[in-house]
Tab-separated table of C-alpha atoms in Angstrom:
chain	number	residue	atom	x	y	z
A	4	UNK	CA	114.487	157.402	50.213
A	5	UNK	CA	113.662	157.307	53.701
A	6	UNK	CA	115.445	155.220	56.306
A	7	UNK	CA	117.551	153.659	53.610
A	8	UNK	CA	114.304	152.451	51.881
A	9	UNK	CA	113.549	153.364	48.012
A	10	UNK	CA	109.681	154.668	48.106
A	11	UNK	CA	107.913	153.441	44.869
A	12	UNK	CA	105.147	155.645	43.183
A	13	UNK	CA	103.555	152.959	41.822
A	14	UNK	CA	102.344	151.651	44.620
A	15	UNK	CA	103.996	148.395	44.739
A	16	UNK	CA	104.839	147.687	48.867
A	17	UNK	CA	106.915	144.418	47.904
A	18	UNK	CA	109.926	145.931	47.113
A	19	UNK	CA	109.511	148.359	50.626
A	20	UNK	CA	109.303	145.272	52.484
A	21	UNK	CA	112.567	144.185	50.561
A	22	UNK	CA	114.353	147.139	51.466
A	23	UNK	CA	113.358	146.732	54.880
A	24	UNK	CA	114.589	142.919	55.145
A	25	UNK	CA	117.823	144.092	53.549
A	26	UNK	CA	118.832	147.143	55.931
A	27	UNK	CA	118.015	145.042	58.836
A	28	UNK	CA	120.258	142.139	57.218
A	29	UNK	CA	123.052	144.558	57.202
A	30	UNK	CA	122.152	145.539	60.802
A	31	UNK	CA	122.456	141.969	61.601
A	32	UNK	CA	126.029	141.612	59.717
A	33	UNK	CA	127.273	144.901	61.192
A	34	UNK	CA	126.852	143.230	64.620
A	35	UNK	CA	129.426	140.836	63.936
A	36	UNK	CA	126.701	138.344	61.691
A	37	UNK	CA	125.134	137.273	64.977
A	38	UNK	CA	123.449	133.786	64.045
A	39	UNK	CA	119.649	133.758	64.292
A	40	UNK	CA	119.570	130.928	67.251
A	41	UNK	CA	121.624	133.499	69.007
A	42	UNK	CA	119.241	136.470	68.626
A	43	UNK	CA	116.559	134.439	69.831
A	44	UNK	CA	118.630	133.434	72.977
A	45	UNK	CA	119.194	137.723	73.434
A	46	UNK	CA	115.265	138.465	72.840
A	47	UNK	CA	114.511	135.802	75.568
A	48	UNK	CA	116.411	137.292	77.989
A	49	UNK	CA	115.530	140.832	77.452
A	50	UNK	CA	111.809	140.218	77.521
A	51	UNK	CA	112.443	138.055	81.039
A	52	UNK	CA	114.526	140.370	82.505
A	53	UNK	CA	111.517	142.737	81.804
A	54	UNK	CA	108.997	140.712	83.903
A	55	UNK	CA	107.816	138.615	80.926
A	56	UNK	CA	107.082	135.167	82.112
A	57	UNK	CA	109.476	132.153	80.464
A	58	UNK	CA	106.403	130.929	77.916
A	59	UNK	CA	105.445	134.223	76.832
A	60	UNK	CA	109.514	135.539	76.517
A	61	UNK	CA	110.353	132.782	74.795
A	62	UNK	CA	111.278	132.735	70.535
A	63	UNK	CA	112.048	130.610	68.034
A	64	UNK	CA	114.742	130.824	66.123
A	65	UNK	CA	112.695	130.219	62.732
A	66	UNK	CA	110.259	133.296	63.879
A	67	UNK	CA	113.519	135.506	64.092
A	68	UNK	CA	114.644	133.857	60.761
A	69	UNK	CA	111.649	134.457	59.070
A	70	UNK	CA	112.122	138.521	60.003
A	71	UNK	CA	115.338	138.933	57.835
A	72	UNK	CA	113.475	137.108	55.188
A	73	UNK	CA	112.569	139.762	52.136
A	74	UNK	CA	108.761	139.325	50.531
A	75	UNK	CA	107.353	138.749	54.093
A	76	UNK	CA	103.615	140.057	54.375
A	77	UNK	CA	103.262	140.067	58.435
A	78	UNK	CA	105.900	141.229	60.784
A	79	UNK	CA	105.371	141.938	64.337
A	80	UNK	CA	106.626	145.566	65.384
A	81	UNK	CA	107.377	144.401	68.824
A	82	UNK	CA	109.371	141.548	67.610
A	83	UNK	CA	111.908	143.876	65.149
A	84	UNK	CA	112.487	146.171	68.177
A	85	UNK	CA	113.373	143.284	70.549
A	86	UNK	CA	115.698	142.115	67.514
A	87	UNK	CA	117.540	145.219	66.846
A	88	UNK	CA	118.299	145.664	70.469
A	89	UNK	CA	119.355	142.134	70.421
A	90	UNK	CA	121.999	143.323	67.627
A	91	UNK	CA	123.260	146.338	69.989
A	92	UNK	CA	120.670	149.076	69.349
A	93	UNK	CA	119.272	151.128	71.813
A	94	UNK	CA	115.870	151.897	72.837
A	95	UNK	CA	115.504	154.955	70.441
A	96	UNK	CA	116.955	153.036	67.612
A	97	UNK	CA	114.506	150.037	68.325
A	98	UNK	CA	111.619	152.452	68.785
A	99	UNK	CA	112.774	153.904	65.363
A	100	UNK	CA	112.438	150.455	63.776
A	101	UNK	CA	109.411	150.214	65.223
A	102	UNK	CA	108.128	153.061	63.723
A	103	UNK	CA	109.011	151.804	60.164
A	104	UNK	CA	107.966	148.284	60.510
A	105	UNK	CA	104.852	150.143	61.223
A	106	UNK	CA	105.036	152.900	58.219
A	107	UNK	CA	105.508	150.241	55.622
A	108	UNK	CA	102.405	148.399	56.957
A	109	UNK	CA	104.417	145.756	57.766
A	110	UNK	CA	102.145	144.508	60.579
A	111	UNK	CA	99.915	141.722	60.572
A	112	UNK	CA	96.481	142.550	61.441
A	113	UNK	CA	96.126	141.655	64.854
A	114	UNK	CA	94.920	138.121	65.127
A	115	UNK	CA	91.136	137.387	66.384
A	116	UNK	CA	91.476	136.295	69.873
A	117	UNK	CA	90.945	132.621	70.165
A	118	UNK	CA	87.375	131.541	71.680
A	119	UNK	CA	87.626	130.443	75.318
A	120	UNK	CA	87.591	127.367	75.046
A	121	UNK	CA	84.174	125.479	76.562
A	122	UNK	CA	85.212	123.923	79.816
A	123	UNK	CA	85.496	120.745	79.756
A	124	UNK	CA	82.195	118.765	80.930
A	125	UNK	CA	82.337	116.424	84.032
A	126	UNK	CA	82.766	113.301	83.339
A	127	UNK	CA	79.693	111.381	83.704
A	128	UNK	CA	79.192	109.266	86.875
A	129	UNK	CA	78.046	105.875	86.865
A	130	UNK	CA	74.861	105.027	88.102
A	131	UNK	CA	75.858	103.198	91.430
A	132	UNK	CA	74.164	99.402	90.735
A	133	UNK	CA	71.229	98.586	92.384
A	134	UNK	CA	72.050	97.338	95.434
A	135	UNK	CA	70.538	93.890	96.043
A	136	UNK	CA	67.598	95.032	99.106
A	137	UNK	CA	68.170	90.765	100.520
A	138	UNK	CA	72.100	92.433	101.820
A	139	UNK	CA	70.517	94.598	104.451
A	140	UNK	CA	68.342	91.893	105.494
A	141	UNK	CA	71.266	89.821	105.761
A	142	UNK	CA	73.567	91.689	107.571
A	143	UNK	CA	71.166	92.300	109.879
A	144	UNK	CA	70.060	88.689	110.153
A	145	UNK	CA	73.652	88.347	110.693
A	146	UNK	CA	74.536	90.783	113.703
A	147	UNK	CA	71.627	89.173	115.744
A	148	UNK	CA	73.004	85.698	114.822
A	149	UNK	CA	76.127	86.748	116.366
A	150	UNK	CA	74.696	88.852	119.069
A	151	UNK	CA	72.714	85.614	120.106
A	152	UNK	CA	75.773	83.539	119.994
A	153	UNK	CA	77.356	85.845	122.083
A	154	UNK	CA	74.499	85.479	124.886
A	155	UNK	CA	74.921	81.970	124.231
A	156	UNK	CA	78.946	82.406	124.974
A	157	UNK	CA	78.043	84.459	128.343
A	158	UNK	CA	75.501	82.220	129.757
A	159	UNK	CA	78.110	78.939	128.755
A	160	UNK	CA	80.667	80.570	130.566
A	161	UNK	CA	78.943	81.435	133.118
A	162	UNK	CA	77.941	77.670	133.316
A	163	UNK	CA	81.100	76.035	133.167
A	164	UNK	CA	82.339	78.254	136.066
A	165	UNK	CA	80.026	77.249	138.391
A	166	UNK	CA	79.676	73.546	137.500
A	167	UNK	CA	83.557	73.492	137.989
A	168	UNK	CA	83.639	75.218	141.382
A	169	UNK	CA	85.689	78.419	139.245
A	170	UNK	CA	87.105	81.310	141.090
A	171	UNK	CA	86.527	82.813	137.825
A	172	UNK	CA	83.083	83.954	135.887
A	173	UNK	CA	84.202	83.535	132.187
A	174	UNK	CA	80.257	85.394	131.948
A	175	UNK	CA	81.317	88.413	129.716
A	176	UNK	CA	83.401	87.106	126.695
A	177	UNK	CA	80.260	87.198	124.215
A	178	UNK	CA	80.066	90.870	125.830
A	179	UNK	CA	83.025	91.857	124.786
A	180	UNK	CA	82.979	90.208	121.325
A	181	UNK	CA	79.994	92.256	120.664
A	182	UNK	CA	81.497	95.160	122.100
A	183	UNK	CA	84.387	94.799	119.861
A	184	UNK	CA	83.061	93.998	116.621
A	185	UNK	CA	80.013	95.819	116.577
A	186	UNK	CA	80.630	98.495	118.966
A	187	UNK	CA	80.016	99.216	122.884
A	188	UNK	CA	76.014	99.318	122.689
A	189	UNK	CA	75.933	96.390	121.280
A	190	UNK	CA	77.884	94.972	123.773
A	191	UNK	CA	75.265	96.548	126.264
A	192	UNK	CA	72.766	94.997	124.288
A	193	UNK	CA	74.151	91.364	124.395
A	194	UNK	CA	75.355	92.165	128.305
A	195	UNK	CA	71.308	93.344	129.196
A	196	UNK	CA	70.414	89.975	127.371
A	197	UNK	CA	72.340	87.352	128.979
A	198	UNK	CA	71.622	88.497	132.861
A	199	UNK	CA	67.719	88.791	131.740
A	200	UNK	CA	67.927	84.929	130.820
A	201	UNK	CA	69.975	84.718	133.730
A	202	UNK	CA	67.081	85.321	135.775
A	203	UNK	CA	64.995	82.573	134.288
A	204	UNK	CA	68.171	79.994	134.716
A	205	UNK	CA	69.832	80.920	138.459
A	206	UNK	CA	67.821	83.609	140.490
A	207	UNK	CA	66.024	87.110	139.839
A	208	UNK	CA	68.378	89.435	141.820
A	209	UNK	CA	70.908	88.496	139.435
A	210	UNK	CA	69.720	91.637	136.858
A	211	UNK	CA	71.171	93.523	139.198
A	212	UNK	CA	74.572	91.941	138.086
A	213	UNK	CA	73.612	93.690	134.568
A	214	UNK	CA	75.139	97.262	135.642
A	215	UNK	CA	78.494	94.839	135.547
A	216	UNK	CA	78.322	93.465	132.195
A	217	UNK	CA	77.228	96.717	130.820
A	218	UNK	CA	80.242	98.858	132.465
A	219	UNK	CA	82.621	95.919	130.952
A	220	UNK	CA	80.747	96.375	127.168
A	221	UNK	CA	81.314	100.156	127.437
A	222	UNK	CA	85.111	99.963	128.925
A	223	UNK	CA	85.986	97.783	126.253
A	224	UNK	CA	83.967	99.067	123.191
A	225	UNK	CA	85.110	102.854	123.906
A	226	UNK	CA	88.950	101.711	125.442
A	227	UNK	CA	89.621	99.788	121.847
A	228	UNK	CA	88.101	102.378	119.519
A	229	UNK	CA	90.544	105.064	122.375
A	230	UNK	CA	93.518	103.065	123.097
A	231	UNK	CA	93.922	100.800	119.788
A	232	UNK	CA	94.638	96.858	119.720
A	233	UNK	CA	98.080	96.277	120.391
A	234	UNK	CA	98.846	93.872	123.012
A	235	UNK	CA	100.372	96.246	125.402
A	236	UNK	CA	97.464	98.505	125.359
A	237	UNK	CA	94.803	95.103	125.402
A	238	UNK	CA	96.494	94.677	128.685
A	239	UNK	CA	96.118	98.093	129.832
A	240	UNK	CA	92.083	98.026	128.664
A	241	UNK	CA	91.900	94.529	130.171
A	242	UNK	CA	92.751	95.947	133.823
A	243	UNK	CA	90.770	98.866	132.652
A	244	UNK	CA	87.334	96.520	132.730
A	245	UNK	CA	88.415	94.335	135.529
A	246	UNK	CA	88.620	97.635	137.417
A	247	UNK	CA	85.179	99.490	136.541
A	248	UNK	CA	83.435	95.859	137.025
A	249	UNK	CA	84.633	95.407	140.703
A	250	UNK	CA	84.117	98.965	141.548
A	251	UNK	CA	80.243	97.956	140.286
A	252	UNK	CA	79.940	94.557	141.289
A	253	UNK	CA	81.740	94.432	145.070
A	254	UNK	CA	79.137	96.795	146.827
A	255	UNK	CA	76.562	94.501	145.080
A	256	UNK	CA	78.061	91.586	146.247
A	257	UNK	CA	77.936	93.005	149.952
A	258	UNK	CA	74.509	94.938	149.427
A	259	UNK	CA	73.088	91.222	148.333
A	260	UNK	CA	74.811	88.217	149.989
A	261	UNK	CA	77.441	89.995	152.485
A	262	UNK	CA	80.290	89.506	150.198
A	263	UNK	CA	80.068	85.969	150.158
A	264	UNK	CA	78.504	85.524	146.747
A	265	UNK	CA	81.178	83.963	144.471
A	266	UNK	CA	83.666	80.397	144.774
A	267	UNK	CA	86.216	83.341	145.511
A	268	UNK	CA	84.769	83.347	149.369
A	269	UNK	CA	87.994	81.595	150.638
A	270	UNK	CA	90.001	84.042	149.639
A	271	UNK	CA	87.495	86.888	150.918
A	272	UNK	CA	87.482	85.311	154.357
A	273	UNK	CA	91.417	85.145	154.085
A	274	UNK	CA	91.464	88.649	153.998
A	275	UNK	CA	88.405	89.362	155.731
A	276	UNK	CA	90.660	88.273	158.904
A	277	UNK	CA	93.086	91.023	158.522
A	278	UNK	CA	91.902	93.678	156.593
A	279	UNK	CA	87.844	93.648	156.885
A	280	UNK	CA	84.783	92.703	154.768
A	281	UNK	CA	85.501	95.515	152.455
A	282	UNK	CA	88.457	96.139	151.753
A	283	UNK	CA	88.301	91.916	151.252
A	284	UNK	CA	85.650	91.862	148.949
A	285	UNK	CA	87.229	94.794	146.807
A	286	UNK	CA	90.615	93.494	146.678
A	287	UNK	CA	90.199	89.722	146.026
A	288	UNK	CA	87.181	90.830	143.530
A	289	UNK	CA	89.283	93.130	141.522
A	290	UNK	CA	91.903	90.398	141.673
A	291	UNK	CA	89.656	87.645	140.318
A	292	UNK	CA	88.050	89.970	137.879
A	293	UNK	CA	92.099	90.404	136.484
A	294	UNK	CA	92.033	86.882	135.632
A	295	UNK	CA	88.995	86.421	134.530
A	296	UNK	CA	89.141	89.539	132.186
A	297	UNK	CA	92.495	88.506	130.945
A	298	UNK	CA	90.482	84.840	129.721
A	299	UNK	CA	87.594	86.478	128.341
A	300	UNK	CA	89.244	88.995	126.477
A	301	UNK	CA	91.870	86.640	124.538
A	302	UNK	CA	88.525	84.509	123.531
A	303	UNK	CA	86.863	87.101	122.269
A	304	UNK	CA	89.953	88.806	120.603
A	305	UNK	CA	90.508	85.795	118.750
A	306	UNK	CA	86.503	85.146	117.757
A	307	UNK	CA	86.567	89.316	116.500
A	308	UNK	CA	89.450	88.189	114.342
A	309	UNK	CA	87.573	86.468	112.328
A	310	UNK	CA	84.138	87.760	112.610
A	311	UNK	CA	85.536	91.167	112.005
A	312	UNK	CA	86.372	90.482	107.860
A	313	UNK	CA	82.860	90.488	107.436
A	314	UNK	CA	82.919	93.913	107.405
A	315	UNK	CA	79.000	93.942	109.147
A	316	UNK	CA	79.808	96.851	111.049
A	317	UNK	CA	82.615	99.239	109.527
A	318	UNK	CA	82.701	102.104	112.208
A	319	UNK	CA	82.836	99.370	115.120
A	320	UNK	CA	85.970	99.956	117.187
A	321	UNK	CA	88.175	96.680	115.956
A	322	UNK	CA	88.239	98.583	112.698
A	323	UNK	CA	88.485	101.935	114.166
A	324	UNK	CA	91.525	100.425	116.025
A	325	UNK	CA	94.754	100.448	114.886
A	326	UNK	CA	95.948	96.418	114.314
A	327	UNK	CA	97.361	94.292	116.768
A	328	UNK	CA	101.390	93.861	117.057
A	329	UNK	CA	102.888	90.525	117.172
């Protein structure tokens, strides 16, 4: 007998294996008949508390059960020596049992390694739909629909204010519509466009007045996409335009007709009295422009409301901007 365990000549291994299920039975019930849920619980811990992570250092308590069991045909090695050290042996002891888990060819064969398994294919992507080729056409029939109607808005304005005698020039709110919903070159676009027909209606030097329409489409279509749409910072881009368009338009207005161009020429001579031509035309043009920008832009902020769910442009600064505050 070695180990407790009744060699047979015959050849027979069962009854080894029985022996072996009995002794460590009685090792079990020596240890004060520690239950098998509880062994489990002590394997855990000692396999964690040697770096194992939680999956891999975790047993059941039927695998530990099924160790004690007499007749069994595979028994891991490492398994018996975490068990008797869960029952109060000590690393010699366990390698011991180790040993004779091992001499009774106790040990399963080692399990194939499982195949990797194939990674999972992609899934497939739809095929986007064919895109109908009349929706480019369309949106673009669109913009120039509204680009048009925004000449038409600039040159109406522009009307109005002089048929009424205006200290105003209500001449840039399709400007800034464009500029807003489609972005600033568009704006320069519809602002190039308007004092071109201009010429044909009024006079030719009034394409010089372009360079003012064009700084208002820029100010507004890069001051929105910059500064956002709430109301406080409208009014901030609002004084913003009126600003760069008197800085461009007053030494035209003195360059061309001695800055006595507009209805505002009361006012300029007003000031002209104390102050000088200049510093008239500047001051009374940048505070006409105020006004004038302030109209212009709630039009147009209200007309980009709408035209804006259309979507025809989705990089254009109202969309880039974040949305307006009550």
């Amino acid at each position: 007998m070695t180990w407790g365990v009744v060699r047979m000549t015959t050849g027979d291994r069962s009854f080894a294996r029985d022996a072996f299920a009995e002794d460590l039975q009685q090792l079990r019930i020596s240890a004060g008949n520690v239950s098998y849920a509880l062994i489990a619980e002590r394997v855990a811990a000692a396999r964690a508390a040697r770096g194992m992570s939680a999956s891999a250092s975790r047993v059941a308590r039927s695998t530990v059960y099924d160790v004690f069991q007499p007749g069994r045909r595979r028994i891991d090695p490492d398994l018996v020596a975490d068990i008797v050290i869960a029952l109060g042996q000590d690393a010699e002891g366990a390698e011991r049992w180790r040993a004779r888990s091992l001499e009774r060819h106790l040990v399963a064969p080692a399990a194939p390694s499982p195949a990797p398994e194939p990674a999972p294919s992609p899934a497939p992507v739809p095929a986007p739909a064919p895109s109908d080729p009349l929706l480019p056409r369309l949106r673009t029939a669109l913009i120039i629909t509204i680009m048009a109607a925004a000449v038409f808005m600039n040159l109406f304005g522009s009307a109005v204010a002089s048929k009424l005698q205006l200290p105003l020039f209500l001449d840039m709110a399709g400007t800034a519509l464009a500029a807003f919903v489609f972005g600033p070159w568009h704006g320069v676009a519809v602002a190039i466009a308007t004092n071109a027909l201009n010429t044909v209606i009024s006079s030719p030097e009034t394409i010089a007045f372009a360079l003012v329409n064009v700084a208002g489409a820029l100010v507004w279509g890069y001051g929105m996409r910059r500064l956002g749409r709430s109301w406080a910072r409208m009014s901030l881009l609002t004084i913003a335009v009126a600003l760069a368009c008197t800085l461009v338009s007053a030494p035209l207005n003195i360059l061309m007709y001695g800055g006595m161009g507009h209805a505002s020429n009361t006012f300029v001579l007003a000031v002209e009295a104390v102050a000088g031509i200049v510093p008239a035309v500047f001051s009374v043009g940048f505070l006409v422009s105020i006004v004038d920008k302030v109209v212009v832009t709630v039009l147009a902020v209200a007309l980009a409301h709408w035209i804006a769910r259309l979507h025809l442009e989705p990089d254009a600064p109202w969309h880039a901007a974040s949305a307006p505050r009550p």
